Amino acid sequence: MSMFLPAYPQPDARGRFGRFGGRYVPETLIPALDELEEAYLDAKRDPEFLNELERLLREFVGRPSPLYLAQRLTEHAGGAKIYLKREDLNHTGAHKINNCLAQALLAVRMGKRRVIAETGAGQHGVASATAAALLGLECIVYMGAEDIRRQALNVFRMKLLGAEVREVTSGTATLKDATNEAIRDWVTNVRDTFYILGSVVGPHPYPAMVRDFQAVIGEEVKVQLEAVEGRPAPDAVVACVGGGSNAIGIFAPYAYLPEEERPRLIGTEAAGEGVESGKHAASVAGGRIGVLHGSMMYLLNDDEGQIVAAHSVSAGLDYPGIGPEHCHYSETGVAEYVPVTDAQALEALQLLTRLEGIIPALESAHAIYHAVQLAPELGPDGIIVVNLSGRGDKDVAEVMRLLEQERDAGLLDRDPEQLIAEVLA
Amino acid sequence: MTATLTRGAERLHAAFAGAKAENRAAFIPFMTGGFPSAAGFPAVADALLAHADILEVGIPYSDPLGDGPTIQRASEQALAGGTSTRRTLALIRDLRARHGTPIVVMTYVNPIYAVGPREFMRLAQEAGVDGLILPDLPPDQDLEIADLAAEHGLAVTFLIAPTSTPERVKLVAEACTGFLYAVSVTGVTGTREGSALSEVPAMLVLARQHARVPVAVGFGVKDAATARQVASVADGVVVGSAFIHAVRDGQDVGALAAEIAAGCGR
């Protein structure tokens, strides 16, 4: 089977999805972005590049990832069948590796031997370090000090893989600041450095390129669902969104279909302690249009344009913006974006773990929560596909800490054990 | 392009012409608005204005991706002290009451969008701002910003870099109405390697083929010696991080400004 990369009608020639996207970056980077765009378009048409990518996705990543009918979760939710797209089974534990391998191959093709990346939860950092190790590239990963604390295991993994992890202490010391620092590095070393950007954010062509590299997720679902259900599109597709790469990867193959063939596309935003609390990362529900990291998007920022710190229990969703294509989907009604709180995500994590023997990443748990809410609404004839974007190994220490903290603070008058039992009741 | 020069452009061009008449490059010091504090800023600005041909004031911003750690930390300090967009413009209005020297504002685009482009331009005009420097706005990203600025009498400055292709230099140079800002290095503010200025002369030759405005050079100019190097080829010299350091270290900012201003002689 030879591979092809999709060609979607968006963005336009200027890198815009409607009014979103663009290239709001220092002029120093514009030639590099032009060079990248050209190299990407060229690679996209080159069978040698595509075959190598296809081979690595198959032999190294383990694609295609299964589409799994979550029988017990379906019974628990009481309605539509819930399928899980098992990106958590990918090598390195998340969908991030799809994009990293592809970008690292592109770096090699462009003759760049030094790659940089930013990471929040560490999954993109681990995937970048992995791809760099595989291809013999020097790799530097920027990571906020707060995320380094939350994701110590992934930090160690990156180092073990030979990457240098640079701690970022400026601003909120999380993903947005790590991204600033990576962009600054790129501005400085642009002539010999390839920036492996981890989500569908950043200046054009990144949002389009990352989407194309992640669209393999949705393309596989179409084939897999056709095989088991006799139709390529479910009734609803649910995926979590921080920057939004796993969601775009499963949405995009459906998003440009005619409305009558298109499933409901639902992105779950991290609502933290609730959108009204101000402590959240829900850029669509609680943000407004602005510019961050080179792109116009929905953004958490105050009335003078200062970026507001995002909050989420999940380091991977702790980002104050959302990719421009999602913004355009939201504005045009192609997709819906719903908030899911920290507590709801924690609950869903425990639920999936107990019912299916799958510990999801806290990110993906946001999507699981909403799917369970949606299932009764769609009824037993309905089909929901949830993108299980990553596994929860990286999160278990944090989850343990949070559950113990809740118990110790008297917020729970029961042990976590009892809480779980109640959730399942 | 507007057919006639805006008030701001006229004042900026006059400042460059004045320096040229004295066989100097224009000296353009930079200071973050509200740094080290809203109360302390006017004295620092006064000290710089005593020697400046043009003063550049930065709107403190939470995510300044074109700036190095020095200016980033100055921004964080100013923000913590309660200065951001509107307050910086108010500080400039106060300076304007005491000084005739042209003042340009350096801002990332997000503060402009958050306040609203038209409202932002109105506030800037009211404060007596002469021009805008927009480090994360390549001119072809938002064609309305330059028009709105012109409508409000403001000049605009865009940036070129050593990586800019001839096509980009042409596009950027032609869009500038105040002056053209040539970044001396690939990098962020406050960083420079030993030989970095070597790329400047060739960049300026290219820039001057297209620019209808003076050309200033910045990033990495930190003392009289580097200022003199740049002044030999540029119409203006921008110095930023060195003054932030001076304020932070309790040095005499006025004396440093005088020294670097003298270095701008040819």
XYZ file of C-alpha atoms in Angstrom:
691
model
C 0.000 0.000 0.000
C 1.516 3.273 -0.986
C 0.697 6.392 0.900
C -0.587 9.749 -0.148
C -1.048 12.902 1.794
C -4.413 14.596 1.562
C -5.110 17.834 -0.240
C -7.784 19.861 1.529
C -9.306 23.092 0.199
C -8.120 25.105 3.216
C -6.015 27.120 3.987
C -5.880 29.659 1.167
C -2.654 30.688 -0.546
C -1.887 33.107 2.283
C -2.206 30.437 4.936
C -5.640 31.563 6.153
C -8.565 29.472 7.297
C -11.194 32.146 6.842
C -9.835 34.990 8.911
C -7.694 32.726 11.102
C -4.093 31.612 10.661
C -1.496 33.601 8.759
C 2.124 34.375 9.566
C 2.543 36.855 12.391
C 6.237 36.292 12.985
C 9.478 38.264 12.864
C 10.561 38.870 9.286
C 13.670 36.730 9.956
C 11.457 33.641 9.791
C 9.488 34.442 6.654
C 12.098 33.049 4.239
C 12.387 29.928 6.409
C 8.621 29.458 6.313
C 8.671 29.902 2.530
C 11.463 27.337 2.301
C 9.570 24.930 4.559
C 6.362 25.318 2.588
C 8.148 24.628 -0.653
C 9.982 21.617 0.774
C 6.755 20.243 2.196
C 4.799 20.624 -1.044
C 7.656 18.964 -2.873
C 7.899 16.075 -0.388
C 4.149 15.564 -0.563
C 4.487 14.727 -4.253
C 7.598 12.584 -3.903
C 6.873 8.821 -3.815
C 10.215 8.155 -2.151
C 9.386 10.418 0.793
C 5.869 9.054 1.078
C 7.020 5.438 0.926
C 9.599 6.020 3.619
C 7.012 7.736 5.821
C 4.520 4.945 5.196
C 7.124 2.310 6.046
C 8.062 4.029 9.307
C 4.443 4.562 10.306
C 3.795 0.879 9.746
C 6.978 -0.730 11.062
C 8.129 1.767 13.684
C 4.908 3.368 14.941
C 2.664 0.346 14.533
C 0.034 1.798 12.237
C -2.747 1.368 11.492
C -3.869 1.810 15.077
C -6.926 -0.310 15.920
C -10.481 0.951 15.970
C -11.829 -0.698 19.100
C -15.462 -1.100 20.090
C -15.559 -0.244 23.785
C -18.288 -2.682 24.745
C -18.415 -2.098 28.483
C -18.122 1.674 28.144
C -20.948 1.560 25.608
C -23.118 -0.421 28.026
C -22.293 1.973 30.835
C -23.133 5.054 28.760
C -26.392 3.527 27.577
C -26.822 4.606 23.990
C -24.662 4.855 20.935
C -21.808 2.462 20.297
C -18.543 4.017 21.381
C -15.494 3.165 19.321
C -12.019 4.201 20.390
C -9.372 5.060 17.828
C -6.353 3.645 19.617
C -3.654 6.259 19.045
C -2.515 5.352 22.559
C -1.111 2.138 21.075
C 1.338 4.022 18.880
C 5.024 3.797 19.659
C 5.812 6.476 22.302
C 2.208 6.385 23.443
C 0.363 9.077 21.541
C -0.615 10.446 18.141
C 2.285 12.910 18.327
C 4.707 10.450 16.741
C 2.848 10.556 13.376
C 3.721 14.196 12.897
C 7.180 14.073 14.462
C 8.436 11.320 12.217
C 7.114 13.092 9.164
C 8.660 16.429 10.129
C 11.968 14.805 11.069
C 12.066 13.120 7.661
C 11.426 16.516 6.135
C 14.291 17.977 8.176
C 16.637 15.324 6.813
C 15.396 16.021 3.306
C 16.103 19.726 3.804
C 19.605 19.008 5.045
C 18.965 20.261 8.585
C 20.715 18.236 11.257
C 19.508 20.176 14.303
C 15.868 19.958 15.355
C 14.082 21.819 18.116
C 10.680 21.214 19.644
C 8.413 22.537 22.379
C 6.460 20.300 24.680
C 3.776 20.562 27.344
C 2.888 17.103 28.599
C 6.080 15.809 27.107
C 4.481 13.550 24.500
C 5.568 15.757 21.619
C 9.000 16.111 23.187
C 9.359 12.356 23.559
C 8.130 11.811 20.001
C 10.562 14.442 18.672
C 13.445 12.945 20.633
C 12.485 9.509 19.346
C 12.372 10.610 15.718
C 15.680 12.434 16.174
C 17.297 9.336 17.675
C 16.010 7.202 14.829
C 17.330 9.573 12.183
C 20.512 10.660 13.964
C 19.580 14.300 14.490
C 20.585 16.666 17.272
C 17.454 17.452 19.299
C 16.664 20.211 21.765
C 13.323 20.299 23.545
C 11.947 23.367 25.314
C 9.694 22.640 28.270
C 8.170 24.829 30.956
C 9.455 24.393 34.499
C 5.928 23.652 35.712
C 5.495 20.917 33.108
C 8.914 19.479 33.943
C 7.606 19.043 37.467
C 4.373 17.445 36.327
C 5.961 15.168 33.739
C 9.241 14.017 35.234
C 9.070 10.626 33.585
C 8.799 12.080 30.089
C 11.695 14.420 30.830
C 13.822 11.429 31.704
C 12.665 9.630 28.569
C 13.747 12.518 26.368
C 17.157 12.630 27.994
C 17.535 8.882 27.645
C 16.781 9.294 23.944
C 19.644 11.746 23.670
C 17.714 15.009 23.569
C 18.642 18.089 25.539
C 15.718 19.383 27.605
C 15.860 23.137 28.203
C 13.820 24.390 31.124
C 11.751 27.520 30.484
C 11.025 29.666 33.530
C 9.609 32.787 31.862
C 5.928 33.721 31.894
C 3.738 30.904 33.165
C 6.502 28.282 32.704
C 4.177 26.079 30.653
C 3.604 25.161 27.020
C 3.043 28.687 25.676
C 6.342 29.845 27.125
C 8.157 26.767 25.848
C 6.731 27.611 22.420
C 7.966 31.224 22.682
C 11.400 29.921 23.561
C 11.441 27.452 20.678
C 10.469 30.221 18.258
C 13.251 32.436 19.658
C 15.730 29.608 19.148
C 14.471 29.213 15.600
C 14.796 32.951 14.895
C 18.396 32.734 16.091
C 19.430 29.479 14.408
C 17.066 29.488 11.468
C 19.702 28.676 8.869
C 20.566 25.231 10.202
C 17.638 24.323 12.445
C 14.328 22.629 11.762
C 11.510 23.451 14.167
C 9.333 20.384 14.760
C 6.115 22.063 15.843
C 3.806 19.774 17.756
C 0.310 21.002 17.071
C -1.854 22.642 14.436
C -0.782 26.078 15.585
C 2.023 28.434 14.611
C 2.624 30.287 11.372
C 1.641 28.893 7.986
C 2.448 26.229 6.765
C 2.540 24.492 10.171
C -1.214 24.217 10.848
C -1.805 22.745 7.389
C 1.268 20.514 7.406
C 0.666 19.071 10.880
C -2.964 18.435 9.943
C -1.920 16.576 6.800
C 0.511 14.429 8.788
C -2.174 13.647 11.401
C -4.997 13.067 8.917
C -3.866 9.445 8.713
C -5.935 8.979 11.897
C -9.244 9.946 10.299
C -8.403 8.286 6.996
C -7.883 4.986 8.822
C -11.147 5.399 10.749
C -13.048 5.758 7.477
C -11.703 2.451 6.205
C -12.003 0.632 9.544
C -15.534 1.791 10.244
C -16.631 0.872 6.736
C -15.328 -2.641 7.395
C -17.183 -3.170 10.684
C -20.261 -0.976 10.316
C -20.622 -0.690 6.558
C -20.277 3.066 6.551
C -17.219 5.327 6.641
C -18.665 8.040 8.844
C -19.980 7.630 12.394
C -22.672 9.929 13.794
C -20.195 11.792 15.926
C -16.450 12.116 16.270
C -15.133 13.342 19.605
C -11.573 14.456 20.309
C -9.879 16.661 22.876
C -8.369 19.992 21.809
C -5.487 21.941 23.244
C -3.699 23.212 20.169
C -5.793 20.627 18.402
C -3.615 18.215 16.408
C -5.262 14.923 17.326
C -8.678 16.463 16.789
C -7.760 17.869 13.379
C -6.251 14.512 12.462
C -9.549 12.735 12.980
C -11.820 15.654 11.908
C -10.195 16.813 8.694
C -11.035 13.770 6.537
C -14.706 14.431 7.388
C -14.731 18.203 7.719
C -14.735 18.956 4.013
C -17.487 16.491 3.145
C -20.888 17.849 2.169
C -22.934 18.637 5.267
C -25.298 15.670 4.866
C -22.393 13.186 4.844
C -20.522 14.824 7.669
C -20.660 13.417 11.198
C -20.958 15.754 14.141
C -17.407 16.808 14.916
C -16.961 17.660 18.562
C -13.842 19.042 20.181
C -13.613 18.940 23.970
C -11.821 21.919 25.433
C -10.148 21.825 28.816
C -12.470 23.817 31.074
C -10.192 23.426 34.109
C -12.098 24.499 37.188
C -14.952 25.724 34.969
C -15.071 28.368 32.238
C -16.736 30.840 34.617
C -13.916 30.359 37.177
C -11.366 31.950 34.861
C -9.077 28.974 35.503
C -9.373 27.067 32.259
C -7.880 26.485 28.836
C -11.091 26.769 26.812
C -10.101 29.156 24.028
C -13.322 28.911 22.049
C -15.697 29.071 25.017
C -13.717 31.605 27.017
C -11.384 33.411 24.625
C -11.504 35.971 21.862
C -9.707 36.494 18.602
C -6.034 37.368 18.912
C -2.562 36.469 17.709
C -0.161 34.070 19.394
C 2.808 32.109 18.064
C 2.400 33.467 14.592
C -1.238 32.771 13.986
C -4.622 34.436 14.415
C -6.916 32.308 16.550
C -9.235 32.198 19.526
C -7.068 33.104 22.425
C -7.214 33.668 26.158
C -6.105 37.275 26.430
C -7.182 40.304 28.410
C -8.626 43.554 27.054
C -5.133 44.972 26.580
C -3.889 41.948 24.671
C -1.833 40.264 27.378
C -2.019 36.490 27.164
C -3.871 34.998 30.106
C -2.453 31.894 31.740
C -4.324 28.769 30.752
C -5.145 26.130 33.320
C -5.826 22.454 32.899
C -5.186 19.324 34.902
C -3.659 18.076 31.677
C -0.337 19.639 30.737
C -1.001 18.813 27.104
C -4.141 20.941 26.949
C -2.719 23.777 29.013
C -2.426 26.186 26.084
C -4.196 29.559 25.732
C -4.970 29.218 22.026
C -6.476 26.744 19.585
C -5.394 26.001 16.030
C -6.736 28.329 13.326
C -8.505 25.588 11.403
C -10.517 24.707 14.519
C -11.385 28.395 14.894
C -12.664 28.389 11.351
C -14.615 25.157 11.908
C -16.161 26.724 14.994
C -17.061 29.957 13.273
C -18.599 28.183 10.276
C -20.355 25.483 12.305
C -18.383 22.565 10.832
C -17.406 21.453 14.337
C -18.630 22.119 17.879
C -16.387 22.786 20.845
C -17.592 21.868 24.307
C -15.933 22.457 27.669
C -14.999 19.549 29.962
C -13.630 20.271 33.434
C -10.627 18.830 35.276
C -12.918 16.911 37.611
C -14.912 15.455 34.724
C -11.729 14.387 32.958
C -10.423 12.724 36.118
C -13.722 10.927 36.475
C -13.629 9.725 32.867
C -10.054 8.546 33.249
C -11.067 6.300 36.134
C -14.162 5.156 34.313
C -12.356 4.019 31.174
C -9.623 2.400 33.211
C -12.024 0.306 35.243
C -14.397 -0.593 32.441
C -12.012 -1.260 29.591
C -8.592 -1.776 31.114
C -7.285 1.235 29.258
C -5.691 4.099 31.162
C -6.140 7.092 28.876
C -4.074 10.242 28.920
C -5.750 13.038 30.865
C -6.092 14.862 27.534
C -8.063 12.033 25.960
C -10.132 11.604 29.120
C -11.791 14.945 28.277
C -13.094 13.383 25.059
C -14.166 10.188 26.802
C -16.236 12.197 29.262
C -18.174 13.936 26.536
C -18.710 10.754 24.524
C -20.336 9.143 27.558
C -22.645 12.163 27.906
C -23.469 12.137 24.207
C -24.182 8.417 23.807
C -27.726 8.409 25.264
C -28.633 11.394 23.101
C -27.671 9.551 19.913
C -29.451 6.355 20.920
C -28.509 2.712 20.311
C -28.365 3.095 16.529
C -25.762 5.800 16.854
C -22.019 5.432 16.487
C -19.446 7.609 18.202
C -15.739 7.468 17.471
C -13.515 8.917 20.154
C -9.915 9.687 19.373
C -8.009 8.115 22.225
C -5.037 10.324 21.475
C -2.649 8.992 24.084
C -2.142 6.647 26.976
C -2.076 7.700 30.577
C 1.221 6.273 31.774
C 2.697 9.756 31.919
C -0.237 10.981 34.022
C -0.632 8.317 36.677
C 1.685 9.974 39.200
C -0.171 13.275 38.805
C -3.546 11.533 39.023
C -2.462 9.759 42.193
C -1.308 13.058 43.675
C -4.589 14.775 42.772
C -6.777 12.023 44.186
C -4.788 11.919 47.398
C -4.872 15.700 47.611
C -8.645 15.714 47.234
C -8.974 13.087 49.924
C -6.550 14.855 52.262
C -8.290 18.193 51.763
C -11.485 16.541 52.876
C -13.015 17.203 49.493
C -13.562 13.510 49.333
C -14.849 11.837 52.410
C -14.029 8.548 50.763
C -10.932 6.892 49.474
C -10.280 7.099 45.764
C -11.390 3.465 45.703
C -14.823 4.438 46.933
C -15.030 7.387 44.612
C -14.338 5.137 41.662
C -16.984 2.713 42.836
C -19.442 5.598 42.979
C -18.545 6.790 39.531
C -19.233 3.345 38.207
C -22.491 2.895 40.064
C 0.817 53.976 0.183
C -0.554 57.364 1.011
C 0.403 60.045 -1.441
C 1.268 62.642 1.170
C 3.427 62.131 4.212
C 1.710 61.768 7.541
C 2.533 64.135 10.353
C 4.474 61.361 12.082
C 6.474 60.489 8.968
C 7.389 64.125 8.431
C 8.646 64.466 11.993
C 10.651 61.231 11.780
C 12.196 62.152 8.447
C 13.113 65.569 9.846
C 14.882 63.907 12.772
C 16.964 61.778 10.402
C 17.689 64.814 8.224
C 18.785 66.791 11.287
C 21.257 64.096 12.288
C 22.544 63.778 8.735
C 23.163 67.528 8.591
C 25.486 67.056 11.573
C 27.185 64.094 9.870
C 25.689 61.640 12.339
C 23.389 58.681 12.220
C 20.190 59.284 14.155
C 20.392 57.877 17.674
C 17.282 55.870 18.566
C 17.315 54.531 22.140
C 14.665 52.037 23.205
C 12.981 51.700 26.576
C 10.179 49.421 27.724
C 7.121 51.446 28.777
C 6.602 51.415 32.519
C 10.098 50.063 33.230
C 11.490 49.887 35.861
C 8.094 51.069 37.178
C 5.389 53.411 36.004
C 6.718 56.015 38.441
C 10.366 55.451 37.495
C 9.875 55.427 33.740
C 9.600 59.205 33.084
C 13.040 59.923 34.564
C 14.639 57.167 32.468
C 12.857 58.410 29.348
C 13.921 62.003 30.083
C 17.544 60.877 30.377
C 17.340 59.129 27.010
C 15.409 61.951 25.350
C 18.171 64.397 26.289
C 20.364 62.664 23.695
C 17.906 60.935 21.368
C 16.914 61.916 17.868
C 13.943 59.559 18.187
C 12.791 57.620 21.264
C 11.404 54.110 20.856
C 9.024 53.003 23.607
C 7.993 49.357 23.839
C 4.550 48.305 24.955
C 5.228 45.627 27.566
C 3.869 42.327 26.334
C 3.462 38.936 27.950
C 4.773 36.928 24.998
C 7.424 38.966 23.166
C 8.787 36.359 20.797
C 11.150 38.707 18.950
C 12.862 39.812 22.130
C 15.651 38.293 24.134
C 15.605 37.700 27.896
C 16.628 41.274 28.807
C 13.649 42.998 27.227
C 11.359 40.097 28.078
C 12.156 40.455 31.766
C 11.730 44.226 31.560
C 8.274 43.612 30.080
C 7.386 41.177 32.850
C 8.464 43.744 35.447
C 6.466 46.530 33.791
C 3.384 44.317 33.515
C 3.694 43.305 37.153
C 3.780 47.018 37.969
C 0.506 47.572 36.150
C 1.740 49.024 32.869
C 0.528 47.631 29.585
C -1.048 49.047 26.469
C -3.203 52.009 27.518
C -0.902 52.935 30.389
C 2.137 53.035 28.081
C 0.298 55.367 25.724
C -0.610 57.568 28.710
C 3.058 57.648 29.763
C 3.958 58.807 26.253
C 1.342 61.535 26.396
C 3.042 62.843 29.525
C 6.467 62.765 27.832
C 5.029 64.607 24.884
C 4.097 67.485 27.172
C 7.792 68.002 27.982
C 9.601 66.982 24.799
C 9.379 67.677 21.086
C 11.558 64.703 20.104
C 9.693 62.180 17.941
C 8.486 59.061 19.728
C 7.759 55.717 18.096
C 6.004 52.808 19.745
C 7.183 49.219 19.387
C 4.326 46.790 19.820
C 3.450 43.215 18.984
C 0.180 42.995 17.103
C -1.926 41.309 19.767
C -2.251 44.440 21.915
C -3.423 46.315 18.797
C -6.065 43.689 18.037
C -7.201 43.473 21.647
C -7.743 47.213 21.987
C -9.130 47.300 18.449
C -6.972 48.614 15.585
C -8.953 51.823 15.104
C -9.176 52.571 18.815
C -5.497 51.776 19.260
C -4.520 54.216 16.502
C -6.800 56.872 17.975
C -5.204 56.478 21.408
C -1.708 56.559 19.900
C -2.489 59.681 17.926
C -3.961 61.340 20.979
C -0.815 60.487 22.958
C 1.354 62.166 20.328
C 2.975 59.007 18.999
C 4.712 59.565 15.663
C 5.129 56.033 14.424
C 4.787 52.323 15.062
C 7.367 49.532 14.908
C 5.706 46.170 14.424
C 8.135 43.287 14.986
C 5.697 40.434 14.388
C 3.773 41.972 11.539
C 5.218 41.344 8.115
C 3.562 44.070 6.037
C 1.671 41.641 3.804
C -0.146 40.052 6.805
C -2.493 42.910 7.546
C -2.814 45.607 4.947
C -5.324 47.559 7.006
C -2.994 48.331 9.894
C -0.775 50.604 7.796
C -3.795 52.373 6.319
C -5.349 52.914 9.744
C -2.039 54.218 11.055
C -1.782 56.668 8.160
C -5.342 57.825 8.755
C -4.252 58.741 12.265
C -1.101 60.532 11.229
C 1.226 57.714 12.247
C 4.170 56.362 10.287
C 4.885 52.635 10.189
C 8.147 50.747 10.363
C 8.571 47.143 9.355
C 11.688 45.006 9.723
C 14.081 43.224 7.422
C 16.624 40.622 8.508
C 19.817 39.094 7.145
C 17.707 36.153 5.959
C 15.381 38.367 3.892
C 15.352 37.569 0.200
C 15.574 40.443 -2.313
C 11.823 40.072 -2.958
C 11.051 40.382 0.765
C 13.367 43.372 1.163
C 11.544 45.118 -1.665
C 8.111 44.344 -0.238
C 9.027 45.426 3.295
C 11.005 48.510 2.265
C 8.206 49.811 0.103
C 5.683 49.374 2.919
C 7.630 51.495 5.416
C 6.573 55.113 5.802
C 8.578 56.093 8.893
C 11.900 54.373 8.524
C 13.030 50.891 7.636
C 14.377 48.802 10.496
C 17.159 46.417 9.526
C 17.813 43.711 12.100
C 21.572 43.184 12.241
C 21.503 39.510 13.154
C 19.350 36.432 12.858
C 18.222 36.379 16.434
C 16.297 38.167 19.102
C 17.078 41.499 20.728
C 20.125 41.757 22.932
C 22.109 39.016 21.237
C 25.100 39.409 18.995
C 28.033 37.326 18.069
C 31.403 38.809 17.249
C 31.174 39.018 13.500
C 27.433 39.481 13.231
C 27.513 43.030 11.902
C 29.321 41.731 8.839
C 25.974 41.053 7.185
C 24.729 44.610 7.597
C 26.389 46.478 4.683
C 25.106 44.116 1.990
C 21.641 44.183 3.529
C 21.627 47.977 3.479
C 22.669 48.176 -0.158
C 19.667 46.036 -1.014
C 17.360 47.977 1.296
C 18.325 51.341 -0.149
C 17.389 50.224 -3.643
C 13.766 50.115 -2.536
C 13.301 52.210 0.582
C 11.932 55.697 0.209
C 12.632 56.249 3.897
C 15.769 56.307 6.079
C 17.215 52.951 7.147
C 18.025 52.260 10.809
C 19.892 49.253 12.176
C 19.259 47.576 15.512
C 19.768 44.385 17.590
C 23.093 43.888 19.283
C 24.298 47.506 19.333
C 25.425 47.919 22.904
C 28.112 50.615 23.149
C 29.744 53.553 21.410
C 32.088 51.323 19.432
C 29.357 49.157 17.892
C 27.240 52.276 17.371
C 30.090 53.843 15.388
C 30.395 50.731 13.231
C 26.696 50.810 12.423
C 26.579 54.595 12.004
C 29.112 54.375 9.197
C 26.576 52.558 7.029
C 23.095 53.271 8.469
C 20.890 56.372 8.774
C 19.960 55.466 12.324
C 21.150 53.300 15.207
C 18.717 51.579 17.593
C 19.964 50.585 21.049
C 17.722 48.791 23.521
C 18.914 46.048 25.861
C 22.007 48.050 26.909
C 19.741 50.676 28.488
C 17.616 48.088 30.252
C 20.818 46.658 31.733
C 21.928 50.149 32.748
C 18.656 50.869 34.550
C 18.755 47.504 36.249
C 22.365 47.935 37.367
C 21.749 51.461 38.630
C 24.121 52.998 36.085
C 23.786 56.584 34.887
C 21.515 56.075 31.885
C 22.001 59.656 30.686
C 25.775 59.256 30.619
C 25.537 55.977 28.686
C 23.104 57.602 26.252
C 25.492 60.537 25.753
C 28.359 58.147 25.089
C 26.463 56.069 22.550
C 24.968 59.185 20.941
C 28.510 60.456 20.446
C 29.348 57.076 18.937
C 26.700 57.683 16.287
C 28.983 60.302 14.723
C 30.690 59.326 11.510
